[in-house]
PDB file of C-alpha atoms in Angstrom:
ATOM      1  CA  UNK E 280     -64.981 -11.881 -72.361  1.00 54.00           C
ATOM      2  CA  UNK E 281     -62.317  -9.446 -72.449  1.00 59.00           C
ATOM      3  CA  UNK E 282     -62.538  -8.718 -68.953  1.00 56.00           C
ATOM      4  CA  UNK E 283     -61.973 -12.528 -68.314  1.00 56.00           C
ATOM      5  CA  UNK E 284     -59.092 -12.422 -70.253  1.00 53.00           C
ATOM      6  CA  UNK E 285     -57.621  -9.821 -68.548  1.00 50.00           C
ATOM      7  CA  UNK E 286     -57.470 -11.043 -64.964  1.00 46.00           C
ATOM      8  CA  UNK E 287     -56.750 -14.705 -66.680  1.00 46.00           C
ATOM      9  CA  UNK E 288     -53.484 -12.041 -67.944  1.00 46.00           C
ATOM     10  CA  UNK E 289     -52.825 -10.073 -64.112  1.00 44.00           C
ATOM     11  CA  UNK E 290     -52.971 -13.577 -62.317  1.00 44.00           C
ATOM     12  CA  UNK E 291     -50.792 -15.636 -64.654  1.00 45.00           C
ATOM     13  CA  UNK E 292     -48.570 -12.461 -63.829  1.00 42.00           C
ATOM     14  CA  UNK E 293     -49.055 -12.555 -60.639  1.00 47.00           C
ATOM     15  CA  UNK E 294     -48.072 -16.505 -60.308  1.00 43.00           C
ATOM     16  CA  UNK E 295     -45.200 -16.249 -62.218  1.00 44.00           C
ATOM     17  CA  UNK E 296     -44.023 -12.831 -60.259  1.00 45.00           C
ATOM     18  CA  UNK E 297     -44.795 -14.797 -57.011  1.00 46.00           C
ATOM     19  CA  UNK E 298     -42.762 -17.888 -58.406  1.00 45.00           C
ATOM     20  CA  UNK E 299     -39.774 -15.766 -59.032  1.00 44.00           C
ATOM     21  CA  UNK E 300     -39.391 -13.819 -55.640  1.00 48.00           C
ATOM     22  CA  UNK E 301     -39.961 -17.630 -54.083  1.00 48.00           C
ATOM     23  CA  UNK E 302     -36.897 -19.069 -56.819  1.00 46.00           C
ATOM     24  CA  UNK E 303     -33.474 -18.999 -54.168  1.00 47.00           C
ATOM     25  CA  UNK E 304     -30.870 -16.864 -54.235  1.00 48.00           C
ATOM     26  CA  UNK E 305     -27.596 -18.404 -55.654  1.00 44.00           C
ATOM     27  CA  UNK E 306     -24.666 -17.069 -53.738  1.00 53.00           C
ATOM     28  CA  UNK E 307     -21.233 -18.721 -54.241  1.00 53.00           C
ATOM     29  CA  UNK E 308     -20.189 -19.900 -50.546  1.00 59.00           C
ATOM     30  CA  UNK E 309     -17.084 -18.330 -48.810  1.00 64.00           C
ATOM     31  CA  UNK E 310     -14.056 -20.616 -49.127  1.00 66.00           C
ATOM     32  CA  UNK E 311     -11.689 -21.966 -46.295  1.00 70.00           C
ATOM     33  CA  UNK E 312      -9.964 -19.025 -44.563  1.00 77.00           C
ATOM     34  CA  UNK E 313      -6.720 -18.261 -47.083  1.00 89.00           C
ATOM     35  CA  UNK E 314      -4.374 -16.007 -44.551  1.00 91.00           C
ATOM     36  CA  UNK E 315      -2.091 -15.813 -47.924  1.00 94.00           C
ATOM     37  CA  UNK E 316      -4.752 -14.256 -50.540  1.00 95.00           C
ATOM     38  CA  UNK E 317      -6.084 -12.090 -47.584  1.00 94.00           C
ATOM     39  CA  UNK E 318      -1.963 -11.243 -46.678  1.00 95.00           C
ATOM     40  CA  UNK E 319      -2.094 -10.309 -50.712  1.00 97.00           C
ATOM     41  CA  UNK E 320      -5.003  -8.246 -50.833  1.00 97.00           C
ATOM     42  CA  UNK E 321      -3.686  -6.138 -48.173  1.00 96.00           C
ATOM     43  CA  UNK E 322      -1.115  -5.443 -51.680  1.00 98.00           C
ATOM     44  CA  UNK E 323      -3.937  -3.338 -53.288  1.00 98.00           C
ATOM     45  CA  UNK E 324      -3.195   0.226 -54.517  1.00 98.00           C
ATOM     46  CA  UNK E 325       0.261   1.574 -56.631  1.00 97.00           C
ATOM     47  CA  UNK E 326       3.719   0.769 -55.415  1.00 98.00           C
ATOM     48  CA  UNK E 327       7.054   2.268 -56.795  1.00 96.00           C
ATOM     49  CA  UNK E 328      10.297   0.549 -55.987  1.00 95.00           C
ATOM     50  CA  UNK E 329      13.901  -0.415 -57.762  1.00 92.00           C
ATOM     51  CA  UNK E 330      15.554  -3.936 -58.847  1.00 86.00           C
ATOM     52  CA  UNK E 331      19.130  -4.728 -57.727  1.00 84.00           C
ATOM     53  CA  UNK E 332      20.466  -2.711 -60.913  1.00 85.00           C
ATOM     54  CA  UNK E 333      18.902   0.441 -59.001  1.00 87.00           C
ATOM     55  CA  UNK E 334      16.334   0.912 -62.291  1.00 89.00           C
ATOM     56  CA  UNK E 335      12.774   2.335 -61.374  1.00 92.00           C
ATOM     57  CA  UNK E 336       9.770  -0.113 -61.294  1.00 94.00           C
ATOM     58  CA  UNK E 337       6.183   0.537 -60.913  1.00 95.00           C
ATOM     59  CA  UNK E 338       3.906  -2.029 -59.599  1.00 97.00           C
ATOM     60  CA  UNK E 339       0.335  -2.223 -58.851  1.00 97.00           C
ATOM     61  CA  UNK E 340      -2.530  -4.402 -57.585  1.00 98.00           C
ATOM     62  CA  UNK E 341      -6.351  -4.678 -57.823  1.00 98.00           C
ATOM     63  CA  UNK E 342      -9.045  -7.186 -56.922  1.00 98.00           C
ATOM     64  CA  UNK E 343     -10.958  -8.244 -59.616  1.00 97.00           C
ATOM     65  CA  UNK E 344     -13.894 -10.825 -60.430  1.00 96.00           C
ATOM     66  CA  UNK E 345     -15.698 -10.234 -57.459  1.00 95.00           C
ATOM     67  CA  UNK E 346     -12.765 -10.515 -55.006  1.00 95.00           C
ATOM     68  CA  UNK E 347     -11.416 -14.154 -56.529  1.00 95.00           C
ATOM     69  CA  UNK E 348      -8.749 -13.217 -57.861  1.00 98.00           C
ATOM     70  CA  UNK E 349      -5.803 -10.185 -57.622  1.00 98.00           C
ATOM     71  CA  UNK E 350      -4.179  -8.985 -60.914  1.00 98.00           C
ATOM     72  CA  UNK E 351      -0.658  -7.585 -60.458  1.00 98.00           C
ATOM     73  CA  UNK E 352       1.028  -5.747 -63.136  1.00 97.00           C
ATOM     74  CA  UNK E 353       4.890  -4.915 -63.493  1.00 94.00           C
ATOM     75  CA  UNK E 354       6.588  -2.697 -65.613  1.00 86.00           C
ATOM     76  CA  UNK E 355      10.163  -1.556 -65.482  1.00 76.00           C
ATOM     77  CA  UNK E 356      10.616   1.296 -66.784  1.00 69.00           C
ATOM     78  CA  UNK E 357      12.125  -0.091 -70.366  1.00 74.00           C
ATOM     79  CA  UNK E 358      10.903  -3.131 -70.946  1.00 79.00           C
ATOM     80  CA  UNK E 359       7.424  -4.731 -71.493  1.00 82.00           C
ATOM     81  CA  UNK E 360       4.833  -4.857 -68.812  1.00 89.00           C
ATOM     82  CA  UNK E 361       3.636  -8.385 -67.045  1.00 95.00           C
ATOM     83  CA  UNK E 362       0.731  -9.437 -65.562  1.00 97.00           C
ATOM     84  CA  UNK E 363       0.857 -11.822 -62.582  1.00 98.00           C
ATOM     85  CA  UNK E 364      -2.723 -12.858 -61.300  1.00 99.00           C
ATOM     86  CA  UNK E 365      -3.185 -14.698 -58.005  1.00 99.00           C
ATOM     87  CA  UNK E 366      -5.875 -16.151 -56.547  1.00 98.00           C
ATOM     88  CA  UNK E 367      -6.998 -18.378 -53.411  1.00 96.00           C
ATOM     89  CA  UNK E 368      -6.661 -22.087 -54.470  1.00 94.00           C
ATOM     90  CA  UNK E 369      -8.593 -23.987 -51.293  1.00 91.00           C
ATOM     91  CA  UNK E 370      -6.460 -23.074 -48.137  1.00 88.00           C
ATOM     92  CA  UNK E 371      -3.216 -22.094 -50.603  1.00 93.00           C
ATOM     93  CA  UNK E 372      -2.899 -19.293 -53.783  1.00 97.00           C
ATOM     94  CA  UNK E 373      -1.506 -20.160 -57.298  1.00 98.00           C
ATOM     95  CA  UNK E 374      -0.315 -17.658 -59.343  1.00 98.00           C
ATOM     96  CA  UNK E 375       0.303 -17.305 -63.157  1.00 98.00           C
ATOM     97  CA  UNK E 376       2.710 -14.690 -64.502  1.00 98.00           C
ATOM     98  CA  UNK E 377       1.899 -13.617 -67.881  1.00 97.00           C
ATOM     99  CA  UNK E 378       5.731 -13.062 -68.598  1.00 95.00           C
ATOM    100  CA  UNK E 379       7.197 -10.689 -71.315  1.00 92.00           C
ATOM    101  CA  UNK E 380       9.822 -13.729 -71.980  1.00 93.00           C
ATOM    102  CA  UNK E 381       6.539 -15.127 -73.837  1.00 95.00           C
ATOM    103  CA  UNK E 382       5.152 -18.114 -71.730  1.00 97.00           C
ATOM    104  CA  UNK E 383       3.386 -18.391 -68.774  1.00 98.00           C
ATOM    105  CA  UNK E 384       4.716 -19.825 -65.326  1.00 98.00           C
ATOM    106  CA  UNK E 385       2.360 -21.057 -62.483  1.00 98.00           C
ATOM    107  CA  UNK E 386       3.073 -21.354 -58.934  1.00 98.00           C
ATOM    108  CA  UNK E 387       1.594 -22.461 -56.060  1.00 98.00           C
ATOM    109  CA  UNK E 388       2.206 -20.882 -52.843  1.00 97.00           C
ATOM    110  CA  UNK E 389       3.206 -23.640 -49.783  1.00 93.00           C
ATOM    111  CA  UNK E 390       1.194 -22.984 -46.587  1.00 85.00           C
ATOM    112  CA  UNK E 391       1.210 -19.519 -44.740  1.00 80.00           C
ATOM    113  CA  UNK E 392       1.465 -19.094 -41.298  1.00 74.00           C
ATOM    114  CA  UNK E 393      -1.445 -16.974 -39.685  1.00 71.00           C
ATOM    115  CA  UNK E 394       0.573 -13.533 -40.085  1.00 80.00           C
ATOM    116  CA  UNK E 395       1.805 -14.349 -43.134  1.00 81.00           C
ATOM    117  CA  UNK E 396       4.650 -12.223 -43.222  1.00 91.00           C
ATOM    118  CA  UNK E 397       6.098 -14.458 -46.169  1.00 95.00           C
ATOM    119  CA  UNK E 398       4.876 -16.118 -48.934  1.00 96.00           C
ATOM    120  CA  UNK E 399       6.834 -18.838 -50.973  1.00 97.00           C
ATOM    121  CA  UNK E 400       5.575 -19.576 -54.332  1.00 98.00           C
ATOM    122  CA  UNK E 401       7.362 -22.849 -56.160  1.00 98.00           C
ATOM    123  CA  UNK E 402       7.075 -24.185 -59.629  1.00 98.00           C
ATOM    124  CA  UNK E 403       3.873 -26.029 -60.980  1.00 98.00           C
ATOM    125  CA  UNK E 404       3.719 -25.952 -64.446  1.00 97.00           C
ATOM    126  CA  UNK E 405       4.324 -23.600 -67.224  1.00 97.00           C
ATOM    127  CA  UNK E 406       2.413 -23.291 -70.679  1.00 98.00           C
ATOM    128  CA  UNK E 407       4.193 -22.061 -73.823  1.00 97.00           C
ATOM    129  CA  UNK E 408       7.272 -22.787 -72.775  1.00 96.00           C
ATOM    130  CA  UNK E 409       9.896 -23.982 -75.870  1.00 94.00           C
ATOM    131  CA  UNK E 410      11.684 -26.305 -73.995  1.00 93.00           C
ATOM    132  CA  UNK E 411      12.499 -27.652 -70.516  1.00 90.00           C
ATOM    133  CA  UNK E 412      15.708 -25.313 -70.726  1.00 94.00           C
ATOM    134  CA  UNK E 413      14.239 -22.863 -71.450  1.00 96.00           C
ATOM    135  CA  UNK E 414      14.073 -19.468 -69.381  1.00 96.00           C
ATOM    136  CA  UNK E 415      11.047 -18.791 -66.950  1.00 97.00           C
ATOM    137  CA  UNK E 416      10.428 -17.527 -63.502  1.00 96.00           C
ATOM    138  CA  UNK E 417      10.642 -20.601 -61.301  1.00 97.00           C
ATOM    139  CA  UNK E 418      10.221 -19.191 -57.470  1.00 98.00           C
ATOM    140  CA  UNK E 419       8.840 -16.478 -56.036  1.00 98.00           C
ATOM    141  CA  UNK E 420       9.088 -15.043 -52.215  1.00 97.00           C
ATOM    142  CA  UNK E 421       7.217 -12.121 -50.940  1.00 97.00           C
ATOM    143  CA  UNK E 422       8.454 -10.325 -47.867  1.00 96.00           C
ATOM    144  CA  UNK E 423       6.106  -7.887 -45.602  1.00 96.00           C
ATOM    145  CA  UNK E 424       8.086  -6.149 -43.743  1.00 95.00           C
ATOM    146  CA  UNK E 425       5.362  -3.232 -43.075  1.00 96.00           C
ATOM    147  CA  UNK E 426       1.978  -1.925 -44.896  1.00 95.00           C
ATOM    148  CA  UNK E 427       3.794   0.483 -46.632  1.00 98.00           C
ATOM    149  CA  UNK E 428       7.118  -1.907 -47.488  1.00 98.00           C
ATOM    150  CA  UNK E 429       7.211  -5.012 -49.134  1.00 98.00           C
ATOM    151  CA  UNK E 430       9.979  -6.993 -51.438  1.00 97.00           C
ATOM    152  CA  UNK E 431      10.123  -9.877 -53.913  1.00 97.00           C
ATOM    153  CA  UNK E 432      12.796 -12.374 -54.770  1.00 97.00           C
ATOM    154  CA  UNK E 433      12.478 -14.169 -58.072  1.00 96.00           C
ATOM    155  CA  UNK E 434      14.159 -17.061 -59.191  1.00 98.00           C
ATOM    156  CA  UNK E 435      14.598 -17.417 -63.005  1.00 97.00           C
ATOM    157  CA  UNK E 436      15.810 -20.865 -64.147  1.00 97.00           C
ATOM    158  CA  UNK E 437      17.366 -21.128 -67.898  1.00 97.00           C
ATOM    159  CA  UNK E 438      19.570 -24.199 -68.894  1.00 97.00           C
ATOM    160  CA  UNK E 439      19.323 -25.966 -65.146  1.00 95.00           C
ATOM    161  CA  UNK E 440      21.039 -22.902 -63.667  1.00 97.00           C
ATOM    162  CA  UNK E 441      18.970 -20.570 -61.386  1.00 97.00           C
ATOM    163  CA  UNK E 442      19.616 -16.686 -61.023  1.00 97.00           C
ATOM    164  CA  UNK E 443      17.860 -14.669 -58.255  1.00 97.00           C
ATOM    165  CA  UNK E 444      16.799 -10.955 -58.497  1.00 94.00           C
ATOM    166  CA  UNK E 445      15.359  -8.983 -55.629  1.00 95.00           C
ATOM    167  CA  UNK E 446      12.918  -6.144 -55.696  1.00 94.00           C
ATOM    168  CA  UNK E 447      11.926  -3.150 -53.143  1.00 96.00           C
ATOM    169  CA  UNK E 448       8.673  -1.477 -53.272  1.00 97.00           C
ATOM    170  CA  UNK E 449       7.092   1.500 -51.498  1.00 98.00           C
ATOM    171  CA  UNK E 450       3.674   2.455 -51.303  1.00 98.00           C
ATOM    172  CA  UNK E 451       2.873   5.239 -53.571  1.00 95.00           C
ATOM    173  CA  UNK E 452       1.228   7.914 -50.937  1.00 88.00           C
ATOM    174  CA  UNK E 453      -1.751   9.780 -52.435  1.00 76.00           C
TER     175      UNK E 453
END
């Protein structure tokens, strides 16, 4: 009897094992080709550059969640750091910027050529913010000029009026 029960135990074991390694594999399919995300990945690593006043700023980027999305995180050198986290939305990106002025701004990139060598990011929506006056980032452009060189113009709009400031970042070599 207790040797019945026993290979009753192995092959209910061995049906369920056999079950198992038969159940498919569930892989999340690849997405349409996104030239912008992939132009944005190519951002990965630490950057040091300067705003139009000439102050220092330190940038960096890293993929995260399996390669879905990039986090990007700012910080001047005196003033509160911000998170801005991109990822592929179909054959565009939308970013939100976790902004230090309290809300939280998302843009949607329009349509990149092939090479990419721009990126234009324009208003969508924006959560937490007080009013429709007030302050926010509103448009973003990134420049490539090289691997190692790349810039960003941001548009902040407060009270209808729009004011533009441009950054320059290196790559930080090793």
């Amino acid at each position: 009897m207790k040797a019945r029960g026993m290979a009753l135990a192995v092959l209910t074991l061995g049906f369920a094992a056999a079950a198992f390694a038969a159940e498919p594999k569930h892989e999340t399919p690849a997405g349409p080709p996104n030239p912008g995300f992939e132009r944005l990945k190519a951002l990965i690593g630490s950057w040091e550059g300067t705003g139009e006043d000439g102050k220092p700023v330190a940038i960096s980027y890293s993929l995260i969640s399996g390669g879905s999305a990039l986090e990007e995180k700012l910080g001047p050198a005196d003033e509160p750091s911000m998170v801005t986290m991109y990822h592929p939305d179909g054959a565009t990106v939308l970013m939100t910027h976790y902004c230090a002025a309290q809300n939280q701004p998302r843009l949607r990139a329009k349509a990149a050529s092939p090479d990419a060598r721009t990126l234009e990011f324009t208003f969508v929506d924006c959560s937490n913010l007080s009013s429709k006056d007030a302050g926010h980032m509103h448009h973003l452009v990134l420049s490539f000029e090289d691997p190692d060189h790349f810039s960003q113009e941001w548009t902040w709009k407060e009270n209808a009026k729009e004011r533009k400031t441009l950054f320059h970042f290196s790559r930080r070599k090793a």
